[in-house]
Short mmCIF file of C-alpha atoms in Angstrom, two decimals:
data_model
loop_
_atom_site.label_atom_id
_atom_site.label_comp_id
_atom_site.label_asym_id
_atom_site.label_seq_id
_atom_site.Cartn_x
_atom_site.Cartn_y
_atom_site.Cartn_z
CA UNK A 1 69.25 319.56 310.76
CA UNK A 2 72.04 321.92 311.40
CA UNK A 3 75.85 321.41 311.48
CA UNK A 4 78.50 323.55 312.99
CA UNK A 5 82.34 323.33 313.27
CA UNK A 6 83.38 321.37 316.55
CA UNK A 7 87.19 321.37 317.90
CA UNK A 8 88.23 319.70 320.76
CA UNK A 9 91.98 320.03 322.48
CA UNK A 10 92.75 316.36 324.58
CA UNK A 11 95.85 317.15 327.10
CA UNK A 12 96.25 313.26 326.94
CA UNK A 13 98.23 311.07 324.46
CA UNK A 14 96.12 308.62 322.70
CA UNK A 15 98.71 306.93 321.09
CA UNK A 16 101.92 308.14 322.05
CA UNK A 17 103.39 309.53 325.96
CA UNK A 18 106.10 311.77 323.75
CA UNK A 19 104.41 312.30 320.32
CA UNK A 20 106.75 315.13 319.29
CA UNK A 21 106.61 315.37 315.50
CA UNK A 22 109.90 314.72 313.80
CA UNK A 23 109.30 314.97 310.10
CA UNK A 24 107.55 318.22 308.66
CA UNK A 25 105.46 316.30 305.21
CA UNK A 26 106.81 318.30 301.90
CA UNK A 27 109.43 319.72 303.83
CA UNK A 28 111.49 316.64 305.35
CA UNK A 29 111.38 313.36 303.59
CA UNK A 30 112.67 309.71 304.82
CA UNK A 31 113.59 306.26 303.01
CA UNK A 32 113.72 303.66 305.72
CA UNK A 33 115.30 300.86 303.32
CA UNK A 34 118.41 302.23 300.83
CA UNK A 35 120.01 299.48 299.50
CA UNK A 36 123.33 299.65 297.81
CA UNK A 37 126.52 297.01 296.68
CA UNK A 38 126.55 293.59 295.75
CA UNK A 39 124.22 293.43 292.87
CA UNK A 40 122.03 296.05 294.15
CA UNK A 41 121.78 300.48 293.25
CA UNK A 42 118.89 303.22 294.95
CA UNK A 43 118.25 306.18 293.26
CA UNK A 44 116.43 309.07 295.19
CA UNK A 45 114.35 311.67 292.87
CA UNK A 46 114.26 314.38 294.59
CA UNK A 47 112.43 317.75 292.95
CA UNK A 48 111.69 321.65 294.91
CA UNK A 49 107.95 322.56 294.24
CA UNK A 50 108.56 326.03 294.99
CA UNK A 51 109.51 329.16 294.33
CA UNK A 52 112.88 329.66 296.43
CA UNK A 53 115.73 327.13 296.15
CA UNK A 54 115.27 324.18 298.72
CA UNK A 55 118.76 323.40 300.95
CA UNK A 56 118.38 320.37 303.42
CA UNK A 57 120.75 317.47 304.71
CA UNK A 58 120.53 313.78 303.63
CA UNK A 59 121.93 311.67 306.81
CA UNK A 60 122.69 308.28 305.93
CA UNK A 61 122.75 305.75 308.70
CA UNK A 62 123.19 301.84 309.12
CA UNK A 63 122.24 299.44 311.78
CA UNK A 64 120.38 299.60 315.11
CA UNK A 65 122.52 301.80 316.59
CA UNK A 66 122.34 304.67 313.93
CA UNK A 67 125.49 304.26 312.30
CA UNK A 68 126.57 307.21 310.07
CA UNK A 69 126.93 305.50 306.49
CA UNK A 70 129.30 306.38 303.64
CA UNK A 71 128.11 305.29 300.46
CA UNK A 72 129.15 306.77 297.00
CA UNK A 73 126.57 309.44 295.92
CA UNK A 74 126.97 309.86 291.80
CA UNK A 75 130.02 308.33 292.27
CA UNK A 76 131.92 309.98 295.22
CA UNK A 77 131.74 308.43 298.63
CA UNK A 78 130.34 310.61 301.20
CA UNK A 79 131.80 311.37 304.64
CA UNK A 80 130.31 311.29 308.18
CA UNK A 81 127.21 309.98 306.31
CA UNK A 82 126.11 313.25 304.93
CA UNK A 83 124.75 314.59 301.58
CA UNK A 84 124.21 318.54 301.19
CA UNK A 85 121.01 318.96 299.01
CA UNK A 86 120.20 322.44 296.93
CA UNK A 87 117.81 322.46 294.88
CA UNK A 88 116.73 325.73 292.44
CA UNK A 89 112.71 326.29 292.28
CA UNK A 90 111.16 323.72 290.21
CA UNK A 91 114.54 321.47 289.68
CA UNK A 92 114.37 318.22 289.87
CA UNK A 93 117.56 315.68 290.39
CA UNK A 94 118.11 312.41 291.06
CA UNK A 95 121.03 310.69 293.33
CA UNK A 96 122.80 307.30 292.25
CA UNK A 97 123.45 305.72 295.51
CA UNK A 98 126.10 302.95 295.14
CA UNK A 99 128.07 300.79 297.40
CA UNK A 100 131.57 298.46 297.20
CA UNK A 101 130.91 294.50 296.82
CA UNK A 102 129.30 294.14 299.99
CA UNK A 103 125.49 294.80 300.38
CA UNK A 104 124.71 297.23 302.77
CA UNK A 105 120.91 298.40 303.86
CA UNK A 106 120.73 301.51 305.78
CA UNK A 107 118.15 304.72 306.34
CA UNK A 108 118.21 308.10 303.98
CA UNK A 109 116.36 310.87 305.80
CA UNK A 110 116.17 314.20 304.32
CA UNK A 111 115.78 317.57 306.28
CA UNK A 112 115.08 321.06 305.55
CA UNK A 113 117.22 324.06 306.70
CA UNK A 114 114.27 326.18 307.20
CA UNK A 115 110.52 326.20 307.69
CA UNK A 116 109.54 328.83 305.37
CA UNK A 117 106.96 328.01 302.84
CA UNK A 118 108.37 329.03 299.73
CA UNK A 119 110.37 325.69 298.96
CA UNK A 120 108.99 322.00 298.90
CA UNK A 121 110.69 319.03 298.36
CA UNK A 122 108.73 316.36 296.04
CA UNK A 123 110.49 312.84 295.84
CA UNK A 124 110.45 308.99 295.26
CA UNK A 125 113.35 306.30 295.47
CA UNK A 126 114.09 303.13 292.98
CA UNK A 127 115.82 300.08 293.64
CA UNK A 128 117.82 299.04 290.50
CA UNK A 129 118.58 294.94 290.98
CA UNK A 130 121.74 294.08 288.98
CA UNK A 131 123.68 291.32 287.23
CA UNK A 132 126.59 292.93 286.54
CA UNK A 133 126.39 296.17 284.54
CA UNK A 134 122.34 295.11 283.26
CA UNK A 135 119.53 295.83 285.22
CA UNK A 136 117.54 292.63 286.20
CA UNK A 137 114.38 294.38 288.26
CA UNK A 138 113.61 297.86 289.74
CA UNK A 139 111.20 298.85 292.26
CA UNK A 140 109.67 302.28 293.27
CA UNK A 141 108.46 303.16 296.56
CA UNK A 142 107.48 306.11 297.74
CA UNK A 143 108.74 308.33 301.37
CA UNK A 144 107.68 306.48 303.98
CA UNK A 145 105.87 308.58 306.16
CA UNK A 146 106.13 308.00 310.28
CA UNK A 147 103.54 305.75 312.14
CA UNK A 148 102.85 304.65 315.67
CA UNK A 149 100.67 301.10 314.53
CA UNK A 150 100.58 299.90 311.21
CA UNK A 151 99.58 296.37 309.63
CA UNK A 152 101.53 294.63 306.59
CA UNK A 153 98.72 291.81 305.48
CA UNK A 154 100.74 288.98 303.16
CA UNK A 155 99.78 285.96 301.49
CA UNK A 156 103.34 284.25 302.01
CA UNK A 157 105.13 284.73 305.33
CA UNK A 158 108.28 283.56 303.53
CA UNK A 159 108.56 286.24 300.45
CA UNK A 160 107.97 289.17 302.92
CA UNK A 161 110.95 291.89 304.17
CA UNK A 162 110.40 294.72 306.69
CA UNK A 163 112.55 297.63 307.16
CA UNK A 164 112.19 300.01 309.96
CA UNK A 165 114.09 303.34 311.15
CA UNK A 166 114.39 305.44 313.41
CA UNK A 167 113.78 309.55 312.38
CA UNK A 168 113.92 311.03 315.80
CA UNK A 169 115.46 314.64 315.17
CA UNK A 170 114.00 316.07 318.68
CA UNK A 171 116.23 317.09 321.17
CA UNK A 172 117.18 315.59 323.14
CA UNK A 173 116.56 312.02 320.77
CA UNK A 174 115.86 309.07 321.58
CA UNK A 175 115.97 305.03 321.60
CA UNK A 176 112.98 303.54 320.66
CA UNK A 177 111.20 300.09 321.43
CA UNK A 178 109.22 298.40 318.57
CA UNK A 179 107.07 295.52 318.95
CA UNK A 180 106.26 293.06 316.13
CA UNK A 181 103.36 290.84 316.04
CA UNK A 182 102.89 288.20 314.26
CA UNK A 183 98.72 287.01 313.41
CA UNK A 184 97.80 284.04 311.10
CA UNK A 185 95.48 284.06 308.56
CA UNK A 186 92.76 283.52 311.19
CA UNK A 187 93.62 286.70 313.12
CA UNK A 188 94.98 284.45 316.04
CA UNK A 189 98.22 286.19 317.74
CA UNK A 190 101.56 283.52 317.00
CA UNK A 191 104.31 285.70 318.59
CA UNK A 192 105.93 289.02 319.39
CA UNK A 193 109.53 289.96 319.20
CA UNK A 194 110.29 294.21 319.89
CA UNK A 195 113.30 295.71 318.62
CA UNK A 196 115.53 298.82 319.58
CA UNK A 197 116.36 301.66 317.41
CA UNK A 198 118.81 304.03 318.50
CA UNK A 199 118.46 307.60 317.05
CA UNK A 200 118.54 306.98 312.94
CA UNK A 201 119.09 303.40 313.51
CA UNK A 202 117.64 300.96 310.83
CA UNK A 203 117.01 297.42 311.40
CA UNK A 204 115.79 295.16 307.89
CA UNK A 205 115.15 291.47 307.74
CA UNK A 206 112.88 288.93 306.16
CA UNK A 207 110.12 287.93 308.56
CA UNK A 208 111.82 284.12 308.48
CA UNK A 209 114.89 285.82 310.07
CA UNK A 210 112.88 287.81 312.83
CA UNK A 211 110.63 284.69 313.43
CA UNK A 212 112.36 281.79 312.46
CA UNK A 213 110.29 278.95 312.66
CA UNK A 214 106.94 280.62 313.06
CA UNK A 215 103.63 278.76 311.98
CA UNK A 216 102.19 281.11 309.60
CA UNK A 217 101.52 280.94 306.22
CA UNK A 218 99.34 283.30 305.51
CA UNK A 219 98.28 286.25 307.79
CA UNK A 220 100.14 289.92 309.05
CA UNK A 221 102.41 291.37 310.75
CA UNK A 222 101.86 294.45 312.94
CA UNK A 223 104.05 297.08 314.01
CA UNK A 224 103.50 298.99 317.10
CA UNK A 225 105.79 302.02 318.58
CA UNK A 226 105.32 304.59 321.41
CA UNK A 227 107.54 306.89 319.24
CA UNK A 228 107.21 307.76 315.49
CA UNK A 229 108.95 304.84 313.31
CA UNK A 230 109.43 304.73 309.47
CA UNK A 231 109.56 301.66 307.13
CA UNK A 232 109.48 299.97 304.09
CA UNK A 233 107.72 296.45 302.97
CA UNK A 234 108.83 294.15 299.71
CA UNK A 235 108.16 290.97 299.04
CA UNK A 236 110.56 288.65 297.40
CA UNK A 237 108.67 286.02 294.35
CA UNK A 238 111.25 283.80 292.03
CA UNK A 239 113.90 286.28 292.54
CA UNK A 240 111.32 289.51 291.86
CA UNK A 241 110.84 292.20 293.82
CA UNK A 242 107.45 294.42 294.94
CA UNK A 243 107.24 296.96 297.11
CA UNK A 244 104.14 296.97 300.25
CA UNK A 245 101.92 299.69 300.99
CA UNK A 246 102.65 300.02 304.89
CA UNK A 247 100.28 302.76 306.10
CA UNK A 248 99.09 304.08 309.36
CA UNK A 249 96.66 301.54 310.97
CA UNK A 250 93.33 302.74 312.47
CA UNK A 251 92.40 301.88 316.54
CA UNK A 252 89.23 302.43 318.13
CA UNK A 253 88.22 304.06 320.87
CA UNK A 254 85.24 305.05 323.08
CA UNK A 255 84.77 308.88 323.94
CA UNK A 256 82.60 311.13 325.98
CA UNK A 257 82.44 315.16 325.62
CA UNK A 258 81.07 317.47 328.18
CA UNK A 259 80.15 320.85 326.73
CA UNK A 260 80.37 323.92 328.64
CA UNK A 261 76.89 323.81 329.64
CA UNK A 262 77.36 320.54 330.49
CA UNK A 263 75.68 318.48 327.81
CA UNK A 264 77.15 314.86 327.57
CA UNK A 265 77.37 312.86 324.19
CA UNK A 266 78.93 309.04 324.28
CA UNK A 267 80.29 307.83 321.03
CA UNK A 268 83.13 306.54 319.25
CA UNK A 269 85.60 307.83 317.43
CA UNK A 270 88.70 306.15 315.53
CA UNK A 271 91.90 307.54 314.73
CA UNK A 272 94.84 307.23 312.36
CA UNK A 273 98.31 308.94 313.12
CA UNK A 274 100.81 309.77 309.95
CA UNK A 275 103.57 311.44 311.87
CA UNK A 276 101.80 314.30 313.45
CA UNK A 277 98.70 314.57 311.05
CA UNK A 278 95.65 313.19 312.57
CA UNK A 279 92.81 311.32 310.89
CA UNK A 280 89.82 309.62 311.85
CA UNK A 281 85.66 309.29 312.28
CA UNK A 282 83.46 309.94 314.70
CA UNK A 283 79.75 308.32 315.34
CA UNK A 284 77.83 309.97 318.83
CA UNK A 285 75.65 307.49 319.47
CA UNK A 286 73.51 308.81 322.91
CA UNK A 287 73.53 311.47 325.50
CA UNK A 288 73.70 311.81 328.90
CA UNK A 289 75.36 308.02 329.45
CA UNK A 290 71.85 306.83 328.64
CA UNK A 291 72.89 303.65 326.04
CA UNK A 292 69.27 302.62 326.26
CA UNK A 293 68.57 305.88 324.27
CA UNK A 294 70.32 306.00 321.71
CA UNK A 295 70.18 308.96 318.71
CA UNK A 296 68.08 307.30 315.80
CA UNK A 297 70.32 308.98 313.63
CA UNK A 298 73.82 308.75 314.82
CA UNK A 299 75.67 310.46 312.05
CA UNK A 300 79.01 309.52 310.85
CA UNK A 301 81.56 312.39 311.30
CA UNK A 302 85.03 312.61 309.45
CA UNK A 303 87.44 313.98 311.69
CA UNK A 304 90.78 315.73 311.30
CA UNK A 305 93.67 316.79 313.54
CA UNK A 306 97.20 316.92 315.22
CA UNK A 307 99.44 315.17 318.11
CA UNK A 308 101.77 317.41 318.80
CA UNK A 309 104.12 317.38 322.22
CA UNK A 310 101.06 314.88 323.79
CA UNK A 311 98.58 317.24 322.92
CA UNK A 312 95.52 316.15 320.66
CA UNK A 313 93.74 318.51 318.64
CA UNK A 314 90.69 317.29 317.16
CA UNK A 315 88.12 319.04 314.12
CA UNK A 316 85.29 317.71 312.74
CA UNK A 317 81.44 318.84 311.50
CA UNK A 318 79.18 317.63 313.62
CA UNK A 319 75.04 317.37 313.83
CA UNK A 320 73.54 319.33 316.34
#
């Protein structure tokens, strides 16, 4: 049995027409829900795993049209929704994000001033609920990290909140449609509703509010975007608050290679997308378009990769 290193470059988009990459992982970080005001305080831990100090920009931003957002950071109100960030090799800090009386939800996204790899940026946010000056609940969640599908499964339609943002930072940027659909516990298909973000715009509502009057109990709710999106899931029980893993959702596809001497394997492969890291596995299952042939022992291949400007770069170990 032998194995050797396979790589294959697709000049196609699999999941996305424009997949430019807009956050660079350990370098950039984004918090599609900050809440602050009215009962309700984020803090953002933020800490530079390296050995040169870390400088970036936190842009703040409300509503679907990308607001810039002013909210006191350890105690001063910001302007034109900006934070400066510098950080000293291995310091760690954490912001107090507050509000005035009124509740206001908005993004936090986090980029670097350079690309060099000598500074990191490590980091986590907590909600801190409120009744007055003690602290009723917190929550931690950690970055959320940029999709094109992903699933939230719950077991009560009515407790569950979804947050979503926009992180384009390619220029030029751009609006972006997101559809929502809604499955009951059955997997049958209730309704859609899609959404616009404009560039940093945020959008964040209980599922009752985006589908009032829905049929579903029990069941999920998945997201789908041709650009990269961001968001945050809680869920809401006698006034307490948990946070939702909401993760890059696998698809599956068919696929045919032709090698170079023009060899044909049929399989299928299926693929993950967190921002611009690829990951996925592959099974060939017969040769030469022959499915009444197929291998006896298929394999099963993990695979590895990139989407970067529509491009797909693909690794994996293969048999053969």
């Amino acid at each position: 049995m032998r194995w050797k290193a396979v790589s294959i470059i697709l000049a196609l988009s699999i999941l996305s027409p424009l997949a430019a990459q807009n956050l660079f992982i350990y370098k950039d970080a984004a918090f599609a829900q900050v809440a602050a005001g009215e009962g309700w305080e984020t803090r953002i831990t933020l800490h530079n795993r390296g050995t040169f100090r870390y400088e970036g920009t936190l842009f703040f931003s409300t509503g679907e049209g990308g607001i810039p957002w002013n909210p006191f950071v350890d105690g001063t109100q910001i302007s034109e929704g900006k934070f400066e960030v510098s950080l000293k090799p291995g310091e760690t800090v954490t912001l107090r994000i507050t509000g005035n009386e009124k509740l206001t939800p908005g993004n936090a996204i986090l980029t670097s001033r350079d690309l060099v790899l000598d500074n990191f940026i490590e980091s986590n946010l907590t909600y801190f609920v409120k009744s007055g000056t003690r602290t009723t609940d917190s929550i931690g969640v950690l970055p959320s990290a940029e999709f094109y599908v992903a699933t939230v499964p719950f077991e009560n339609f009515a407790n569950v909140a979804i947050a979503l943002g926009n992180a384009d930072l390619v220029d030029p940027m751009e609006d972006i449609d997101i559809e929502l659909l809604l499955y009951d516990a059955q997997g049958v298909f209730q309704v859609s509703k899609t959404i616009t973000l404009s560039p940093f715009g945020h959008k964040a509502e209980f599922l009752l509010e985006l589908f009032e009057g829905a049929p579903v109990s029990q069941g999920k709710l998945e997201i789908r975007s041709d650009l990269p999106v961001i968001g945050t899931a809680l869920t809401v029980v006698d006034n307490q608050v948990s946070s939702l893993p909401l993760k890059p959702s696998p698809i599956a596809y068919t696929i045919r290679m032709v090698s170079t001497d023009d060899r044909v394997l049929n399989g299928q492969i299926v693929l993950w997308a967190e921002g611009y890291r690829m990951g996925g596995y592959l099974v060939i299952s017969h040769e030469n378009d022959d499915e009444n042939e197929p291998f006896t022992d298929p394999g099963f291949n993990i695979v590895t990769g990139q989407l970067i400007d529509a491009f797909l770069d693909l690794n994996f170990i293969g048999q053969g």
